[in-house]
Tab-separated table of C-alpha atoms and ligand atoms in Angstrom:
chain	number	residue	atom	x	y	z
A	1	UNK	CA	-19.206	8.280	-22.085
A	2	UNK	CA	-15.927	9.802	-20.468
A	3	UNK	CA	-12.780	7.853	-20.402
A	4	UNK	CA	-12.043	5.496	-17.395
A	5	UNK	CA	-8.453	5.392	-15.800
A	6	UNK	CA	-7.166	3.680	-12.650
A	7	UNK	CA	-5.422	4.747	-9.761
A	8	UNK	CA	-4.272	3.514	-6.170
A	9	UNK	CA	-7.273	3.731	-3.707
A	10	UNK	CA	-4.366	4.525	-1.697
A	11	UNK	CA	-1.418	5.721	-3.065
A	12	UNK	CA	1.769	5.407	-1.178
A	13	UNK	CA	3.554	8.830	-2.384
A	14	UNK	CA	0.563	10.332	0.155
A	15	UNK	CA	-1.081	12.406	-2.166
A	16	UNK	CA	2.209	13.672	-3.886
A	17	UNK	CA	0.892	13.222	-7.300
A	18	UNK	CA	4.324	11.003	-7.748
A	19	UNK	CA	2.247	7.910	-9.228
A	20	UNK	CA	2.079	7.575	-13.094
A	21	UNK	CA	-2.083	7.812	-13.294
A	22	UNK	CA	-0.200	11.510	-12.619
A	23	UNK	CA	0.761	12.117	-16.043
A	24	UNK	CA	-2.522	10.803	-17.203
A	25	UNK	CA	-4.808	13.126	-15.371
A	26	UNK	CA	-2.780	15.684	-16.274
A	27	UNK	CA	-3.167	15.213	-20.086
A	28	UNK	CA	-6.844	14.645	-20.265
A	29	UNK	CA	-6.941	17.999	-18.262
A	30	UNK	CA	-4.959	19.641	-20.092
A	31	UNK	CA	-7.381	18.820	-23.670
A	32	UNK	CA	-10.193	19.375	-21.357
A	33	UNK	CA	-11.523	15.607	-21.253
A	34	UNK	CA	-13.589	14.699	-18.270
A	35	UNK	CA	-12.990	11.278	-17.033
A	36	UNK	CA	-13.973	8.876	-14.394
A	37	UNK	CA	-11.394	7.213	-12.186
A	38	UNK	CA	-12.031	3.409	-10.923
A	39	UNK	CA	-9.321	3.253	-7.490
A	40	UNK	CA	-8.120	-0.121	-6.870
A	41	UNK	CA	-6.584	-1.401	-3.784
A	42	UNK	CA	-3.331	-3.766	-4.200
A	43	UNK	CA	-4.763	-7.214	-3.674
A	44	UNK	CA	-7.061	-5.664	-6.679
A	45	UNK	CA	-4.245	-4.603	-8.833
A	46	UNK	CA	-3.417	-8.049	-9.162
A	47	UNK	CA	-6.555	-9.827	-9.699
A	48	UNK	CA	-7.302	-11.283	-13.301
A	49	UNK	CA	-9.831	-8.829	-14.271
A	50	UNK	CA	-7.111	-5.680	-13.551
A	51	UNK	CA	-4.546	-7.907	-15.472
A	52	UNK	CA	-6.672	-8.701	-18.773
A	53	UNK	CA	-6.193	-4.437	-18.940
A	54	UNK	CA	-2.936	-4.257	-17.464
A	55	UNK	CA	-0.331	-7.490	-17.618
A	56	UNK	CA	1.853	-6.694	-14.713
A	57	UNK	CA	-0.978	-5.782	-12.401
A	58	UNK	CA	-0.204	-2.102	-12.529
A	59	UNK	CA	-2.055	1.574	-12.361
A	60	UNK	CA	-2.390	3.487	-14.788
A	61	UNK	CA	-4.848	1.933	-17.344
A	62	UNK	CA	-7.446	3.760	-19.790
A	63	UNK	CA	-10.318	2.331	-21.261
A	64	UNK	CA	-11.834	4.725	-23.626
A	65	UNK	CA	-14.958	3.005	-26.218
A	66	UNK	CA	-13.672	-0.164	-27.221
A	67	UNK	CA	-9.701	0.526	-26.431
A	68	UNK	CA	-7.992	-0.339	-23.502
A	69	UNK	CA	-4.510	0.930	-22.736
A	70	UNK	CA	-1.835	0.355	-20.219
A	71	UNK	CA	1.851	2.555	-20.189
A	72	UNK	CA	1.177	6.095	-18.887
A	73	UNK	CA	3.298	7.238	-22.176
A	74	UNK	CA	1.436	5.780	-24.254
A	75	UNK	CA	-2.079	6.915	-22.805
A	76	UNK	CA	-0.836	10.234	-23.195
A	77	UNK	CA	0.283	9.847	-26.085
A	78	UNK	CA	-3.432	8.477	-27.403
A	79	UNK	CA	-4.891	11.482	-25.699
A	80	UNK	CA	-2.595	13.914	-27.604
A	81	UNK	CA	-3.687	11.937	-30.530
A	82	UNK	CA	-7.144	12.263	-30.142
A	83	UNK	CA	-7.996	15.445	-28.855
A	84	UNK	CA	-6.169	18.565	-30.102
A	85	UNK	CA	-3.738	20.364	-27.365
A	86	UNK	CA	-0.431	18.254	-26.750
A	87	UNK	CA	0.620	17.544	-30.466
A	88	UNK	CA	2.021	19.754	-33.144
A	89	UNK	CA	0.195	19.717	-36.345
A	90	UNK	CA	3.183	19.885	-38.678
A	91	UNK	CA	4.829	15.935	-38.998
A	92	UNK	CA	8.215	16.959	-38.173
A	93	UNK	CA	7.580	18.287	-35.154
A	94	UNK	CA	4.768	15.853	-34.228
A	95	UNK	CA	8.136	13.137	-34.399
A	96	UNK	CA	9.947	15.124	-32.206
A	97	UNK	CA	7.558	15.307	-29.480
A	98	UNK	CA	7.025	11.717	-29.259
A	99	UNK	CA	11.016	11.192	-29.361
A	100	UNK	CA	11.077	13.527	-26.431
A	101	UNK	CA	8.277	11.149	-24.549
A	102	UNK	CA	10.464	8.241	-25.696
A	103	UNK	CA	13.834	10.433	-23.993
A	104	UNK	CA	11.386	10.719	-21.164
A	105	UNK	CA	10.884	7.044	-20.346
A	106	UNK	CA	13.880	5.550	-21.558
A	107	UNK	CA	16.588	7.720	-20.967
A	108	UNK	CA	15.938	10.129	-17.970
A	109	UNK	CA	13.591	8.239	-16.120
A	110	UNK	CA	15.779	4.823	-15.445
A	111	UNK	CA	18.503	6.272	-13.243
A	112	UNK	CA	15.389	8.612	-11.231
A	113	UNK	CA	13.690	5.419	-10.660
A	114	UNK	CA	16.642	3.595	-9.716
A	115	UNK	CA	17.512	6.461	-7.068
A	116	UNK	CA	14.250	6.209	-5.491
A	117	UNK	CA	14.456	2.096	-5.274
A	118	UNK	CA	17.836	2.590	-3.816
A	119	UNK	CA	16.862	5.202	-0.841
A	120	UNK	CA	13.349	2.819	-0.616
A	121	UNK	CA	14.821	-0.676	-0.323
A	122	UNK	CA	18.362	-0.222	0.583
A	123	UNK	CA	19.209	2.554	2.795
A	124	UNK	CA	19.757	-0.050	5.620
A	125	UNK	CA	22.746	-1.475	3.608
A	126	UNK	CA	26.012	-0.637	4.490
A	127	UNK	CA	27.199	-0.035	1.432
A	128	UNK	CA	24.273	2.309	0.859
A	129	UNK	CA	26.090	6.157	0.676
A	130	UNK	CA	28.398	4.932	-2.149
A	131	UNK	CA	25.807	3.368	-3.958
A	132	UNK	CA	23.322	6.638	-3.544
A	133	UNK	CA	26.138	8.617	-4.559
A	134	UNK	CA	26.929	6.751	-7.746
A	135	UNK	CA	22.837	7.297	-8.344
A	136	UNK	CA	22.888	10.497	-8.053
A	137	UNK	CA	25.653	10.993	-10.604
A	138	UNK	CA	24.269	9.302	-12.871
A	139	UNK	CA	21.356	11.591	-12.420
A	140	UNK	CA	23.046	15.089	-12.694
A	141	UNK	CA	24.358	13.451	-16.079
A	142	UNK	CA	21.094	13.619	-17.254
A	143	UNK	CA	19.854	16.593	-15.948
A	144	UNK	CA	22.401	18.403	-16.917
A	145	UNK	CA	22.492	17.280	-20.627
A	146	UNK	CA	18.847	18.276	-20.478
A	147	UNK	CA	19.032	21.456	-18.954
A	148	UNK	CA	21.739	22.177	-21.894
A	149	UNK	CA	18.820	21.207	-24.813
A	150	UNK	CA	16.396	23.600	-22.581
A	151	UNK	CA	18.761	26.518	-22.703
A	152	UNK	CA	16.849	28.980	-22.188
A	153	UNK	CA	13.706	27.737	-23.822
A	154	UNK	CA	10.140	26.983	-21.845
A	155	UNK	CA	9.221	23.888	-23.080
A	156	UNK	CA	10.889	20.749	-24.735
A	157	UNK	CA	9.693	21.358	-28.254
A	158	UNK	CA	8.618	25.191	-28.598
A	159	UNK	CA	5.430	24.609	-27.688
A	160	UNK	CA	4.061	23.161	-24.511
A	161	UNK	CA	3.358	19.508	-25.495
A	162	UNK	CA	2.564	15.762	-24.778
A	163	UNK	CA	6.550	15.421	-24.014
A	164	UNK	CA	6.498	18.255	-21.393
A	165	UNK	CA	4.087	16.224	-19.335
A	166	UNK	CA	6.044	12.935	-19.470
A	167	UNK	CA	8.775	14.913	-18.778
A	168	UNK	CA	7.698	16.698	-16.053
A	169	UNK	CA	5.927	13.828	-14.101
A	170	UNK	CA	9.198	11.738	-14.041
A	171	UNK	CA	11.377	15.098	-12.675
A	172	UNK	CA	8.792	15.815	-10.445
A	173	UNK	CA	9.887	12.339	-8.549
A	174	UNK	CA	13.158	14.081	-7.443
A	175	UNK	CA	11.288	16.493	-5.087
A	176	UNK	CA	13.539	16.756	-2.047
A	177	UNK	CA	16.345	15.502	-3.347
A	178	UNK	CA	18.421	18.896	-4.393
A	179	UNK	CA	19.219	17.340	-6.962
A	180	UNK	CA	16.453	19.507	-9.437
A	181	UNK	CA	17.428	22.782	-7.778
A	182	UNK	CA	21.263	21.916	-8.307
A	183	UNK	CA	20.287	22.895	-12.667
A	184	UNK	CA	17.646	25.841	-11.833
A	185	UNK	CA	16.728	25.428	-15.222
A	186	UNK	CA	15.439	22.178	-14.602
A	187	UNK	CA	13.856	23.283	-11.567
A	188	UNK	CA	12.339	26.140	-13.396
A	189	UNK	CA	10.831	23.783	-16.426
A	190	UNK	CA	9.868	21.476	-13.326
A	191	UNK	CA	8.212	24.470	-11.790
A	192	UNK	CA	6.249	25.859	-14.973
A	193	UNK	CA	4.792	22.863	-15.535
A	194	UNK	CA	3.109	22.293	-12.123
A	195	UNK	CA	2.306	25.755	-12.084
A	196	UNK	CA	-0.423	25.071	-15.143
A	197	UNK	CA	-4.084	25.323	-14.423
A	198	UNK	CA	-4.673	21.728	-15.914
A	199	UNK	CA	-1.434	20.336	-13.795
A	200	UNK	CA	-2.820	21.862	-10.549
A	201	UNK	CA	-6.188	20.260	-11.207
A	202	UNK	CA	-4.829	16.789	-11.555
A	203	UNK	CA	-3.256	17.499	-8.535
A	204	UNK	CA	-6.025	18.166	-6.091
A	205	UNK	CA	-7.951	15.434	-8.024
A	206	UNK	CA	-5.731	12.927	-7.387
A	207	UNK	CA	-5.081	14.264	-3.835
A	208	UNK	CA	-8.740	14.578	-3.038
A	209	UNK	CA	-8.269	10.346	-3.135
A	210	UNK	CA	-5.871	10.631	-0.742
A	211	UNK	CA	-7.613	12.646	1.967
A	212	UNK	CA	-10.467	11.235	1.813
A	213	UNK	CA	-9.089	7.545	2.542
A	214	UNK	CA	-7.232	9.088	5.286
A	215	UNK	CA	-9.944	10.879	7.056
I	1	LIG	N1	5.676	1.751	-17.085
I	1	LIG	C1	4.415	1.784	-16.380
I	1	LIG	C2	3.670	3.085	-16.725
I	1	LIG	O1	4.340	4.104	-16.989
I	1	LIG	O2	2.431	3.075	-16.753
I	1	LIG	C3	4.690	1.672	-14.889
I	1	LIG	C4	3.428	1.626	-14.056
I	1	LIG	C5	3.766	1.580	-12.573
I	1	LIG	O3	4.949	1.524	-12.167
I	1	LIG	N2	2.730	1.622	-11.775
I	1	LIG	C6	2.909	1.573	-10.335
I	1	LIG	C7	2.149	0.404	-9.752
I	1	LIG	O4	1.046	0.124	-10.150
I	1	LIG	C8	2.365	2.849	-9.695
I	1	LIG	S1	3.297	4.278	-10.195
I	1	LIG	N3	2.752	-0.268	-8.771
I	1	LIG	C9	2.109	-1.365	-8.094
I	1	LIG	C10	2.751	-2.668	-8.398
I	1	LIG	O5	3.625	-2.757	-9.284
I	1	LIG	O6	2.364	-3.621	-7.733
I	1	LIG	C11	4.901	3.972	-9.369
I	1	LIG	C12	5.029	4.742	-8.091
I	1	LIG	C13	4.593	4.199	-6.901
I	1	LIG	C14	4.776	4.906	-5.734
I	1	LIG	C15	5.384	6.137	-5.749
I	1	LIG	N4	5.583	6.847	-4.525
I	1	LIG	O7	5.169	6.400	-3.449
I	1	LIG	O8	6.222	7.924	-4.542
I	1	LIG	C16	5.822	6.677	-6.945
I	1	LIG	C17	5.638	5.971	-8.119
């Protein structure tokens, strides 16, 4: 039987693939693992029977056998772990990537999150532009300490891995900002990674859901 995730019957990033069930599609097609996808509404996001997989009433979740999972991460990272693809063999290196999905979440993804909150809920308040300034500071701080580890290299970790796609679904939520295009090597890593077969099918998939509860 295939893996079952979750995503928003209708998702309000309008088919941008900016919602973390993103990350998830991406990594099962990336190790070539069909799945099926169950598309909730938000009244059903929060009903008891979404909650017993997911506590805070949340997409994405992944029920796989007898596991269920909740935190895109660490879905992906139980797909890298279980099908060969997105993890390094050698231990080292195996560490590294998941550090890099821990940088990810923890470290990059905060102040991006924050930003988008900010221009969502707050762009009516006057003190708005300083506030959205500050934001995006603290933004090209982190972009630019990242696009210093890149260098000149493709991927996070040698390889493309499990951390490139965490990466790479929490940059992509800067689109239209300026801010990615203001370290082109960010915007070139950002760029690589949608231009992947498996990243462009996750795409279309999860935009297919989109169009087709819009027309
Ligand atoms: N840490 C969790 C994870 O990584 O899985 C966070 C999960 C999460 O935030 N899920 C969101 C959700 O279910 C959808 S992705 N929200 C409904 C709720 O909390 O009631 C967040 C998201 C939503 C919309 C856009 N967008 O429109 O651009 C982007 C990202």
């Amino acid at each position: 039987m295939n893996p079952t995730i979750t995503g928003f019957a209708q998702s309000p990033d309008r088919g941008r693939g900016l919602a973390r069930d993103m990350a998830v599609r991406w990594a099962l097609e990336e190790v070539g693992q069909p799945y099926d996808v169950r598309l909730l509404s938000f009244a059903a996001m929060k009903e008891p029977a979404h909650r017993r997989l997911q506590p805070f009433g949340q997409i994405p979740t992944f029920e796989d056998g007898t596991l269920t999972l909740f935190e895109s991460a660490a879905i992906v990272l139980y797909i890298a772990d279980t099908r060969p693809g997105l993890l390094p063999g050698d231990a080292d290196a195996r560490a590294r990537v998941i550090a890099w999905m821990f940088a990810a979440k923890s470290t990059l993804e905060p102040p991006v999150v924050e930003r988008s909150m900010a221009l969502l809920f707050e762009a009516d308040r006057p003190w708005h532009a300083e506030r959205l300034k500050m934001l995006d500071d603290r933004v090209r701080t982190r972009l630019g300490d990242l696009a210093n580890y890149l260098g000149s290299h493709d991927w996070l970790e040698r390889e493309f891995s499990a951390a490139d796609v965490v990466m790479v679904t929490v940059l992509r939520r800067l689109g239209g900002s300026g801010l990615l295009e203001e370290e082109p090597t960010i915007s070139d890593y950002v760029a690589q990674g949608e231009a992947r077969p498996a990243f462009q099918r996750a795409f279309e998939a999860q935009r297919a859901v989109f169009t087709a509860a819009t027309t």
